PDB file of C-alpha atoms in Angstrom:
ATOM      1  CA  UNK A 523      34.824  -1.287 -21.401  1.00 31.00           C
ATOM      2  CA  UNK A 524      32.454   1.426 -23.403  1.00 35.00           C
ATOM      3  CA  UNK A 525      34.396   4.458 -24.440  1.00 38.00           C
ATOM      4  CA  UNK A 526      31.610   6.579 -23.018  1.00 36.00           C
ATOM      5  CA  UNK A 527      30.548   6.418 -19.385  1.00 36.00           C
ATOM      6  CA  UNK A 528      26.750   6.087 -18.297  1.00 37.00           C
ATOM      7  CA  UNK A 529      26.058   9.770 -17.496  1.00 35.00           C
ATOM      8  CA  UNK A 530      23.061  11.867 -16.472  1.00 35.00           C
ATOM      9  CA  UNK A 531      21.886  13.784 -19.593  1.00 35.00           C
ATOM     10  CA  UNK A 532      23.771  16.754 -19.685  1.00 42.00           C
ATOM     11  CA  UNK A 533      24.977  19.116 -22.637  1.00 44.00           C
ATOM     12  CA  UNK A 534      28.292  18.993 -20.988  1.00 51.00           C
ATOM     13  CA  UNK A 535      29.038  15.521 -22.192  1.00 63.00           C
ATOM     14  CA  UNK A 536      29.653  15.761 -26.140  1.00 69.00           C
ATOM     15  CA  UNK A 537      30.120  12.401 -27.948  1.00 77.00           C
ATOM     16  CA  UNK A 538      31.892  12.926 -31.213  1.00 78.00           C
ATOM     17  CA  UNK A 539      31.672  10.635 -34.350  1.00 80.00           C
ATOM     18  CA  UNK A 540      34.696   9.155 -36.305  1.00 81.00           C
ATOM     19  CA  UNK A 541      34.061  12.154 -38.626  1.00 83.00           C
ATOM     20  CA  UNK A 542      34.186  14.877 -35.870  1.00 82.00           C
ATOM     21  CA  UNK A 543      30.471  15.706 -35.504  1.00 82.00           C
ATOM     22  CA  UNK A 544      28.985  16.499 -31.992  1.00 82.00           C
ATOM     23  CA  UNK A 545      25.923  15.633 -30.340  1.00 80.00           C
ATOM     24  CA  UNK A 546      24.650  15.984 -26.612  1.00 77.00           C
ATOM     25  CA  UNK A 547      24.735  12.882 -24.193  1.00 75.00           C
ATOM     26  CA  UNK A 548      20.885  12.950 -24.428  1.00 74.00           C
ATOM     27  CA  UNK A 549      20.455  12.595 -28.157  1.00 80.00           C
ATOM     28  CA  UNK A 550      23.263  10.160 -28.167  1.00 81.00           C
ATOM     29  CA  UNK A 551      21.483   7.848 -25.929  1.00 78.00           C
ATOM     30  CA  UNK A 552      18.193   8.472 -27.410  1.00 76.00           C
ATOM     31  CA  UNK A 553      19.884   7.673 -30.970  1.00 80.00           C
ATOM     32  CA  UNK A 554      21.206   4.353 -29.778  1.00 81.00           C
ATOM     33  CA  UNK A 555      17.814   3.277 -28.186  1.00 79.00           C
ATOM     34  CA  UNK A 556      15.956   3.924 -31.226  1.00 79.00           C
ATOM     35  CA  UNK A 557      18.336   1.923 -33.379  1.00 78.00           C
ATOM     36  CA  UNK A 558      17.897  -0.700 -30.793  1.00 81.00           C
ATOM     37  CA  UNK A 559      14.429  -0.863 -31.114  1.00 76.00           C
ATOM     38  CA  UNK A 560      14.219  -0.586 -35.168  1.00 74.00           C
ATOM     39  CA  UNK A 561      17.283  -3.368 -35.390  1.00 72.00           C
ATOM     40  CA  UNK A 562      19.186  -0.872 -37.128  1.00 76.00           C
ATOM     41  CA  UNK A 563      22.892   0.174 -37.049  1.00 82.00           C
ATOM     42  CA  UNK A 564      22.839   3.641 -35.130  1.00 81.00           C
ATOM     43  CA  UNK A 565      24.312   6.448 -37.562  1.00 84.00           C
ATOM     44  CA  UNK A 566      25.371   9.948 -37.065  1.00 85.00           C
ATOM     45  CA  UNK A 567      22.557  12.609 -37.946  1.00 84.00           C
ATOM     46  CA  UNK A 568      25.039  14.469 -39.883  1.00 85.00           C
ATOM     47  CA  UNK A 569      27.167  12.195 -42.033  1.00 86.00           C
ATOM     48  CA  UNK A 570      25.546   8.914 -41.524  1.00 84.00           C
ATOM     49  CA  UNK A 571      28.547   6.860 -40.621  1.00 87.00           C
ATOM     50  CA  UNK A 572      28.251   4.173 -38.051  1.00 84.00           C
ATOM     51  CA  UNK A 573      28.105   5.190 -34.281  1.00 82.00           C
ATOM     52  CA  UNK A 574      28.182   3.470 -31.148  1.00 79.00           C
ATOM     53  CA  UNK A 575      29.665   3.752 -27.570  1.00 76.00           C
ATOM     54  CA  UNK A 576      32.849   2.027 -28.732  1.00 77.00           C
ATOM     55  CA  UNK A 577      32.987   3.901 -32.273  1.00 76.00           C
ATOM     56  CA  UNK A 578      32.452   7.450 -30.289  1.00 79.00           C
ATOM     57  CA  UNK A 579      34.987   9.577 -28.237  1.00 80.00           C
ATOM     58  CA  UNK A 580      34.549  12.791 -26.149  1.00 78.00           C
ATOM     59  CA  UNK A 581      35.852  15.947 -27.467  1.00 78.00           C
ATOM     60  CA  UNK A 582      37.191  17.444 -24.166  1.00 79.00           C
ATOM     61  CA  UNK A 583      38.479  20.929 -25.796  1.00 80.00           C
ATOM     62  CA  UNK A 584      34.789  21.519 -27.064  1.00 78.00           C
ATOM     63  CA  UNK A 585      33.191  20.491 -23.898  1.00 76.00           C
ATOM     64  CA  UNK A 586      35.331  23.006 -21.931  1.00 80.00           C
ATOM     65  CA  UNK A 587      34.631  25.526 -24.561  1.00 80.00           C
ATOM     66  CA  UNK A 588      31.003  24.792 -24.310  1.00 76.00           C
ATOM     67  CA  UNK A 589      31.214  25.040 -20.438  1.00 75.00           C
ATOM     68  CA  UNK A 590      32.142  29.090 -20.670  1.00 79.00           C
ATOM     69  CA  UNK A 591      29.380  29.447 -23.187  1.00 81.00           C
ATOM     70  CA  UNK A 592      26.721  31.676 -21.779  1.00 85.00           C
ATOM     71  CA  UNK A 593      23.401  29.806 -20.924  1.00 85.00           C
ATOM     72  CA  UNK A 594      19.958  31.274 -19.890  1.00 87.00           C
ATOM     73  CA  UNK A 595      18.743  30.667 -16.418  1.00 89.00           C
ATOM     74  CA  UNK A 596      15.367  28.861 -16.419  1.00 87.00           C
ATOM     75  CA  UNK A 597      13.950  31.110 -13.594  1.00 91.00           C
ATOM     76  CA  UNK A 598      15.337  34.822 -14.112  1.00 92.00           C
ATOM     77  CA  UNK A 599      16.200  34.247 -17.830  1.00 89.00           C
ATOM     78  CA  UNK A 600      19.335  36.093 -17.254  1.00 91.00           C
ATOM     79  CA  UNK A 601      22.679  34.612 -18.843  1.00 90.00           C
ATOM     80  CA  UNK A 602      25.579  32.866 -16.964  1.00 88.00           C
ATOM     81  CA  UNK A 603      28.487  30.857 -18.230  1.00 86.00           C
ATOM     82  CA  UNK A 604      27.322  27.224 -18.411  1.00 82.00           C
ATOM     83  CA  UNK A 605      29.763  26.011 -15.597  1.00 82.00           C
ATOM     84  CA  UNK A 606      28.218  28.310 -13.258  1.00 87.00           C
ATOM     85  CA  UNK A 607      24.596  27.889 -14.133  1.00 87.00           C
ATOM     86  CA  UNK A 608      23.788  24.940 -11.849  1.00 86.00           C
ATOM     87  CA  UNK A 609      25.125  26.869  -8.713  1.00 90.00           C
ATOM     88  CA  UNK A 610      23.165  29.992  -9.877  1.00 92.00           C
ATOM     89  CA  UNK A 611      20.057  27.998 -10.174  1.00 91.00           C
ATOM     90  CA  UNK A 612      20.434  26.280  -6.856  1.00 91.00           C
ATOM     91  CA  UNK A 613      21.570  28.925  -4.606  1.00 91.00           C
ATOM     92  CA  UNK A 614      21.805  32.059  -5.692  1.00 92.00           C
ATOM     93  CA  UNK A 615      18.842  32.771  -8.094  1.00 93.00           C
ATOM     94  CA  UNK A 616      16.264  35.251  -6.796  1.00 94.00           C
ATOM     95  CA  UNK A 617      13.510  33.605  -8.845  1.00 93.00           C
ATOM     96  CA  UNK A 618      14.355  30.107  -8.171  1.00 93.00           C
ATOM     97  CA  UNK A 619      11.324  28.059  -7.125  1.00 93.00           C
ATOM     98  CA  UNK A 620      11.559  27.572  -3.273  1.00 94.00           C
ATOM     99  CA  UNK A 621       9.062  25.895  -0.466  1.00 93.00           C
ATOM    100  CA  UNK A 622       7.638  27.608   2.575  1.00 93.00           C
ATOM    101  CA  UNK A 623       9.748  26.357   5.785  1.00 92.00           C
ATOM    102  CA  UNK A 624       6.282  25.405   7.151  1.00 92.00           C
ATOM    103  CA  UNK A 625       6.107  22.758   4.729  1.00 90.00           C
ATOM    104  CA  UNK A 626       6.633  20.338   7.450  1.00 87.00           C
ATOM    105  CA  UNK A 627       3.080  21.145   9.018  1.00 88.00           C
ATOM    106  CA  UNK A 628       1.486  21.030   5.720  1.00 86.00           C
ATOM    107  CA  UNK A 629       1.973  24.425   3.901  1.00 90.00           C
ATOM    108  CA  UNK A 630       1.841  23.923   0.250  1.00 90.00           C
ATOM    109  CA  UNK A 631       3.266  27.175  -0.916  1.00 94.00           C
ATOM    110  CA  UNK A 632       5.760  27.250  -3.730  1.00 93.00           C
ATOM    111  CA  UNK A 633       7.028  30.148  -5.294  1.00 93.00           C
ATOM    112  CA  UNK A 634       9.982  32.634  -6.121  1.00 94.00           C
ATOM    113  CA  UNK A 635      12.765  32.772  -3.564  1.00 94.00           C
ATOM    114  CA  UNK A 636      12.441  36.630  -3.478  1.00 94.00           C
ATOM    115  CA  UNK A 637       8.912  36.422  -1.991  1.00 95.00           C
ATOM    116  CA  UNK A 638       9.682  33.531   0.385  1.00 94.00           C
ATOM    117  CA  UNK A 639      10.102  35.919   3.516  1.00 93.00           C
ATOM    118  CA  UNK A 640       6.936  37.852   2.819  1.00 94.00           C
ATOM    119  CA  UNK A 641       5.040  34.525   2.655  1.00 95.00           C
ATOM    120  CA  UNK A 642       6.607  33.098   5.637  1.00 93.00           C
ATOM    121  CA  UNK A 643       5.818  36.283   7.733  1.00 93.00           C
ATOM    122  CA  UNK A 644       2.038  35.965   6.492  1.00 93.00           C
ATOM    123  CA  UNK A 645       1.966  31.922   6.409  1.00 93.00           C
ATOM    124  CA  UNK A 646      -1.250  31.117   8.446  1.00 91.00           C
ATOM    125  CA  UNK A 647      -0.090  27.409   9.120  1.00 90.00           C
ATOM    126  CA  UNK A 648       2.026  28.353  12.573  1.00 91.00           C
ATOM    127  CA  UNK A 649      -1.415  29.945  13.804  1.00 89.00           C
ATOM    128  CA  UNK A 650      -3.535  26.872  13.107  1.00 89.00           C
ATOM    129  CA  UNK A 651      -4.826  24.844  15.934  1.00 88.00           C
ATOM    130  CA  UNK A 652      -3.676  21.749  17.156  1.00 86.00           C
ATOM    131  CA  UNK A 653      -6.642  19.764  15.785  1.00 87.00           C
ATOM    132  CA  UNK A 654      -5.848  21.293  12.294  1.00 84.00           C
ATOM    133  CA  UNK A 655      -2.369  20.446  12.359  1.00 86.00           C
ATOM    134  CA  UNK A 656      -3.360  16.975  13.384  1.00 88.00           C
ATOM    135  CA  UNK A 657      -5.373  16.281  10.240  1.00 83.00           C
ATOM    136  CA  UNK A 658      -2.585  17.753   7.961  1.00 84.00           C
ATOM    137  CA  UNK A 659       0.021  15.505   9.824  1.00 85.00           C
ATOM    138  CA  UNK A 660      -2.118  12.374   9.672  1.00 86.00           C
ATOM    139  CA  UNK A 661      -2.007  12.641   5.732  1.00 82.00           C
ATOM    140  CA  UNK A 662       1.683  13.034   5.846  1.00 83.00           C
ATOM    141  CA  UNK A 663       2.210  10.046   8.132  1.00 85.00           C
ATOM    142  CA  UNK A 664       0.139   8.215   5.805  1.00 84.00           C
ATOM    143  CA  UNK A 665       2.546   8.824   2.992  1.00 79.00           C
ATOM    144  CA  UNK A 666       5.309   8.178   4.978  1.00 84.00           C
ATOM    145  CA  UNK A 667       3.893   5.062   6.418  1.00 86.00           C
ATOM    146  CA  UNK A 668       3.941   3.414   2.656  1.00 83.00           C
ATOM    147  CA  UNK A 669       7.391   4.192   2.392  1.00 82.00           C
ATOM    148  CA  UNK A 670       8.213   2.494   5.520  1.00 88.00           C
ATOM    149  CA  UNK A 671       5.943  -0.597   4.746  1.00 89.00           C
ATOM    150  CA  UNK A 672       8.153  -1.192   1.670  1.00 86.00           C
ATOM    151  CA  UNK A 673      11.368  -1.163   3.393  1.00 87.00           C
ATOM    152  CA  UNK A 674      10.038  -3.043   6.364  1.00 90.00           C
ATOM    153  CA  UNK A 675       8.755  -5.760   3.944  1.00 91.00           C
ATOM    154  CA  UNK A 676      12.247  -5.819   2.497  1.00 89.00           C
ATOM    155  CA  UNK A 677      13.866  -6.176   6.125  1.00 91.00           C
ATOM    156  CA  UNK A 678      11.462  -8.966   6.874  1.00 91.00           C
ATOM    157  CA  UNK A 679      12.295 -10.966   3.777  1.00 92.00           C
ATOM    158  CA  UNK A 680      16.136 -10.534   4.706  1.00 91.00           C
ATOM    159  CA  UNK A 681      15.136 -12.709   7.746  1.00 91.00           C
ATOM    160  CA  UNK A 682      14.077 -15.714   5.744  1.00 92.00           C
ATOM    161  CA  UNK A 683      15.955 -18.767   5.815  1.00 92.00           C
ATOM    162  CA  UNK A 684      16.125 -19.534   2.073  1.00 94.00           C
ATOM    163  CA  UNK A 685      17.228 -16.423   0.179  1.00 95.00           C
ATOM    164  CA  UNK A 686      19.218 -16.369  -3.408  1.00 95.00           C
ATOM    165  CA  UNK A 687      20.326 -13.576  -5.098  1.00 94.00           C
ATOM    166  CA  UNK A 688      22.440 -13.316  -8.564  1.00 95.00           C
ATOM    167  CA  UNK A 689      23.589 -10.867 -11.203  1.00 94.00           C
ATOM    168  CA  UNK A 690      21.420 -11.349 -14.471  1.00 94.00           C
ATOM    169  CA  UNK A 691      22.213  -9.921 -17.874  1.00 93.00           C
ATOM    170  CA  UNK A 692      19.378  -9.414 -20.336  1.00 93.00           C
ATOM    171  CA  UNK A 693      20.515  -9.742 -23.500  1.00 93.00           C
ATOM    172  CA  UNK A 694      18.462  -8.281 -26.800  1.00 90.00           C
ATOM    173  CA  UNK A 695      16.639 -10.777 -29.285  1.00 90.00           C
ATOM    174  CA  UNK A 696      13.934 -10.538 -32.054  1.00 86.00           C
ATOM    175  CA  UNK A 697      10.767 -12.167 -32.245  1.00 84.00           C
ATOM    176  CA  UNK A 698      10.117 -14.533 -35.516  1.00 83.00           C
ATOM    177  CA  UNK A 699       7.153 -12.264 -36.321  1.00 77.00           C
ATOM    178  CA  UNK A 700       6.839 -10.817 -39.872  1.00 76.00           C
ATOM    179  CA  UNK A 701       7.567  -7.158 -38.185  1.00 71.00           C
ATOM    180  CA  UNK A 702       9.973  -8.464 -35.595  1.00 78.00           C
ATOM    181  CA  UNK A 703       9.731  -7.145 -31.961  1.00 85.00           C
ATOM    182  CA  UNK A 704      12.758  -6.492 -29.639  1.00 87.00           C
ATOM    183  CA  UNK A 705      12.715  -8.509 -26.503  1.00 91.00           C
ATOM    184  CA  UNK A 706      15.332  -9.474 -23.704  1.00 92.00           C
ATOM    185  CA  UNK A 707      15.961 -12.922 -22.155  1.00 95.00           C
ATOM    186  CA  UNK A 708      18.477 -13.801 -19.815  1.00 96.00           C
ATOM    187  CA  UNK A 709      20.769 -17.086 -19.941  1.00 96.00           C
ATOM    188  CA  UNK A 710      19.432 -19.866 -17.415  1.00 96.00           C
ATOM    189  CA  UNK A 711      20.948 -19.309 -13.773  1.00 96.00           C
ATOM    190  CA  UNK A 712      20.590 -21.145 -10.657  1.00 96.00           C
ATOM    191  CA  UNK A 713      19.095 -19.580  -7.572  1.00 95.00           C
ATOM    192  CA  UNK A 714      17.653 -21.627  -4.391  1.00 95.00           C
ATOM    193  CA  UNK A 715      18.897 -24.896  -6.181  1.00 94.00           C
ATOM    194  CA  UNK A 716      16.261 -24.184  -8.853  1.00 95.00           C
ATOM    195  CA  UNK A 717      16.797 -23.265 -12.710  1.00 96.00           C
ATOM    196  CA  UNK A 718      15.301 -19.803 -13.596  1.00 97.00           C
ATOM    197  CA  UNK A 719      14.955 -17.722 -16.717  1.00 97.00           C
ATOM    198  CA  UNK A 720      14.112 -13.943 -16.769  1.00 97.00           C
ATOM    199  CA  UNK A 721      12.327 -12.103 -19.988  1.00 96.00           C
ATOM    200  CA  UNK A 722      11.723  -8.543 -20.571  1.00 94.00           C
ATOM    201  CA  UNK A 723       9.830  -6.518 -23.066  1.00 92.00           C
ATOM    202  CA  UNK A 724       9.497  -3.036 -24.175  1.00 90.00           C
ATOM    203  CA  UNK A 725       5.920  -1.028 -23.932  1.00 88.00           C
ATOM    204  CA  UNK A 726       4.390  -4.350 -23.316  1.00 79.00           C
ATOM    205  CA  UNK A 727       5.539  -5.230 -26.955  1.00 71.00           C
ATOM    206  CA  UNK A 728       3.352  -2.555 -28.540  1.00 72.00           C
ATOM    207  CA  UNK A 729       3.782  -2.238 -32.258  1.00 73.00           C
ATOM    208  CA  UNK A 730       6.322   0.624 -32.738  1.00 75.00           C
ATOM    209  CA  UNK A 731       7.565   1.447 -29.387  1.00 74.00           C
ATOM    210  CA  UNK A 732      10.260   3.826 -31.479  1.00 72.00           C
ATOM    211  CA  UNK A 733       7.596   6.079 -32.103  1.00 72.00           C
ATOM    212  CA  UNK A 734       6.790   6.842 -28.489  1.00 75.00           C
ATOM    213  CA  UNK A 735       8.229   9.259 -26.105  1.00 76.00           C
ATOM    214  CA  UNK A 736       7.277   7.020 -23.113  1.00 84.00           C
ATOM    215  CA  UNK A 737       9.139   4.045 -22.860  1.00 87.00           C
ATOM    216  CA  UNK A 738       8.941   1.213 -20.344  1.00 90.00           C
ATOM    217  CA  UNK A 739      10.147  -2.321 -19.711  1.00 92.00           C
ATOM    218  CA  UNK A 740       8.539  -5.023 -18.003  1.00 94.00           C
ATOM    219  CA  UNK A 741       9.712  -8.601 -16.824  1.00 96.00           C
ATOM    220  CA  UNK A 742       8.395 -12.132 -15.864  1.00 96.00           C
ATOM    221  CA  UNK A 743      10.302 -14.453 -13.965  1.00 97.00           C
ATOM    222  CA  UNK A 744      10.043 -18.301 -15.422  1.00 97.00           C
ATOM    223  CA  UNK A 745      10.950 -21.421 -13.247  1.00 96.00           C
ATOM    224  CA  UNK A 746      12.537 -23.875 -15.627  1.00 96.00           C
ATOM    225  CA  UNK A 747      13.099 -26.850 -12.994  1.00 94.00           C
ATOM    226  CA  UNK A 748      10.436 -29.558 -12.135  1.00 95.00           C
ATOM    227  CA  UNK A 749       9.397 -29.095  -8.533  1.00 94.00           C
ATOM    228  CA  UNK A 750       7.732 -31.772  -6.363  1.00 92.00           C
ATOM    229  CA  UNK A 751       5.640 -29.381  -4.540  1.00 93.00           C
ATOM    230  CA  UNK A 752       4.395 -25.577  -4.955  1.00 94.00           C
ATOM    231  CA  UNK A 753       7.136 -23.170  -4.476  1.00 95.00           C
ATOM    232  CA  UNK A 754       5.802 -19.632  -3.022  1.00 95.00           C
ATOM    233  CA  UNK A 755       8.457 -16.766  -3.676  1.00 95.00           C
ATOM    234  CA  UNK A 756       8.660 -13.064  -3.289  1.00 96.00           C
ATOM    235  CA  UNK A 757      11.441 -11.463  -5.618  1.00 96.00           C
ATOM    236  CA  UNK A 758      12.543  -7.970  -6.825  1.00 94.00           C
ATOM    237  CA  UNK A 759      15.341  -6.648  -9.260  1.00 93.00           C
ATOM    238  CA  UNK A 760      17.656  -3.957  -8.215  1.00 92.00           C
ATOM    239  CA  UNK A 761      20.432  -2.269 -10.078  1.00 89.00           C
ATOM    240  CA  UNK A 762      23.582  -4.204 -10.474  1.00 85.00           C
ATOM    241  CA  UNK A 763      26.784  -3.117  -8.685  1.00 82.00           C
ATOM    242  CA  UNK A 764      28.370  -1.349 -11.564  1.00 76.00           C
ATOM    243  CA  UNK A 765      25.221   0.460 -12.818  1.00 76.00           C
ATOM    244  CA  UNK A 766      23.692   3.577 -12.226  1.00 78.00           C
ATOM    245  CA  UNK A 767      19.997   2.916 -13.534  1.00 82.00           C
ATOM    246  CA  UNK A 768      17.456   4.335 -11.071  1.00 85.00           C
ATOM    247  CA  UNK A 769      15.068   1.486  -9.968  1.00 87.00           C
ATOM    248  CA  UNK A 770      12.418   1.951  -6.970  1.00 87.00           C
ATOM    249  CA  UNK A 771      12.388  -1.427  -5.478  1.00 88.00           C
ATOM    250  CA  UNK A 772       9.083  -3.217  -5.847  1.00 92.00           C
ATOM    251  CA  UNK A 773       8.235  -6.538  -4.220  1.00 94.00           C
ATOM    252  CA  UNK A 774       6.439  -9.103  -6.251  1.00 96.00           C
ATOM    253  CA  UNK A 775       4.897 -12.347  -5.208  1.00 96.00           C
ATOM    254  CA  UNK A 776       4.035 -15.642  -6.873  1.00 96.00           C
ATOM    255  CA  UNK A 777       3.425 -19.239  -6.271  1.00 96.00           C
ATOM    256  CA  UNK A 778       5.273 -21.548  -8.806  1.00 96.00           C
ATOM    257  CA  UNK A 779       3.955 -24.868  -9.683  1.00 95.00           C
ATOM    258  CA  UNK A 780       4.869 -27.312 -12.510  1.00 94.00           C
ATOM    259  CA  UNK A 781       1.677 -26.257 -14.459  1.00 95.00           C
ATOM    260  CA  UNK A 782       2.047 -22.594 -13.537  1.00 95.00           C
ATOM    261  CA  UNK A 783       5.517 -21.732 -13.970  1.00 95.00           C
ATOM    262  CA  UNK A 784       5.630 -18.223 -15.298  1.00 96.00           C
ATOM    263  CA  UNK A 785       4.624 -14.846 -13.557  1.00 96.00           C
ATOM    264  CA  UNK A 786       2.601 -12.447 -15.425  1.00 96.00           C
ATOM    265  CA  UNK A 787       4.816  -9.503 -17.080  1.00 95.00           C
ATOM    266  CA  UNK A 788       5.230  -7.118 -14.171  1.00 95.00           C
ATOM    267  CA  UNK A 789       6.652  -3.373 -14.565  1.00 94.00           C
ATOM    268  CA  UNK A 790      10.397  -2.864 -14.145  1.00 92.00           C
ATOM    269  CA  UNK A 791      10.117   0.147 -11.611  1.00 89.00           C
ATOM    270  CA  UNK A 792      12.647   2.479 -13.322  1.00 88.00           C
ATOM    271  CA  UNK A 793      11.882   6.060 -12.512  1.00 83.00           C
ATOM    272  CA  UNK A 794      11.133   7.500 -16.087  1.00 85.00           C
ATOM    273  CA  UNK A 795      11.786   7.054 -20.045  1.00 84.00           C
ATOM    274  CA  UNK A 796      15.280   8.578 -19.708  1.00 84.00           C
ATOM    275  CA  UNK A 797      16.191   5.807 -17.888  1.00 86.00           C
ATOM    276  CA  UNK A 798      14.670   3.156 -19.904  1.00 87.00           C
ATOM    277  CA  UNK A 799      16.361   4.835 -23.008  1.00 87.00           C
ATOM    278  CA  UNK A 800      19.906   4.402 -21.104  1.00 86.00           C
ATOM    279  CA  UNK A 801      19.139   0.584 -20.697  1.00 87.00           C
ATOM    280  CA  UNK A 802      17.932   0.047 -24.052  1.00 87.00           C
ATOM    281  CA  UNK A 803      21.029   1.952 -25.411  1.00 86.00           C
ATOM    282  CA  UNK A 804      23.437  -0.481 -23.509  1.00 84.00           C
ATOM    283  CA  UNK A 805      24.627  -3.618 -25.261  1.00 85.00           C
ATOM    284  CA  UNK A 806      22.927  -5.787 -22.483  1.00 88.00           C
ATOM    285  CA  UNK A 807      21.214  -4.870 -19.286  1.00 90.00           C
ATOM    286  CA  UNK A 808      22.698  -5.993 -15.957  1.00 91.00           C
ATOM    287  CA  UNK A 809      20.525  -6.027 -12.903  1.00 93.00           C
ATOM    288  CA  UNK A 810      20.639  -7.855  -9.561  1.00 94.00           C
ATOM    289  CA  UNK A 811      17.636 -10.766  -8.662  1.00 95.00           C
ATOM    290  CA  UNK A 812      16.657 -11.214  -5.174  1.00 96.00           C
ATOM    291  CA  UNK A 813      14.344 -14.396  -4.623  1.00 96.00           C
ATOM    292  CA  UNK A 814      13.102 -15.153  -1.112  1.00 96.00           C
ATOM    293  CA  UNK A 815      11.339 -18.602  -0.505  1.00 95.00           C
ATOM    294  CA  UNK A 816       8.218 -18.565   1.646  1.00 92.00           C
ATOM    295  CA  UNK A 817       8.177 -21.319   3.642  1.00 85.00           C
ATOM    296  CA  UNK A 818       4.972 -22.759   5.425  1.00 73.00           C
TER     297      UNK A 818
END
């Protein structure tokens, strides 16, 4: 297993290279992701020795010392020990950003906590007429309805007769171009008695994704078996059972035939570039695929 756990970016986690140089977890993950994109061995920025998750370890003594160092609150600019900063910013800081208690009936106000009492005493939303509130609530209902439609669609798919799922492992490869590009591909796997492959690419195969701060992954599903009639399917990718990548579920739909057996590349709905870097830094990408066959 990896010597370093997959964690949120936090300065409290401090990987150490074999020569003892420290870096924060965010920089470490970014370094590994860049090395993957450039097909290079990741090296320590200080001494250039090779680094990887297996070669690095955590320095708990330094982490403890760092947790006691003063750090600046992003709201009030006062300094607190790093170990107390999160609680201060969430619960105690008088300048932390907060929202009006009437947000549920449409108040958009956001401001420092010490102004909250004055604002709520003067907030006009409790005095709005029923018709005015109905317009606001209709807009909020539409947003909620979209979320519910997604989950209702998933629940509906789970009632299908033919459902298959499997754990898939995307492995990194390089194209045969003069300037090679990174792509991912899974070994062949069987779901619903058919053979499939998944492929993935970074930033839609742009020339130098390592120069971009914004990073995305997209994937396509390929049917390798020969079929006697069109096969209409819905499918989605979710995080695997032992991973912590943040993926928003999105259902995709395609009709597979022998002549048209590959979907278009569709976005892997990870929430941001930070999560993408975590996946790129890993040796392989492990996810769970669901396929639902739609029967006429």
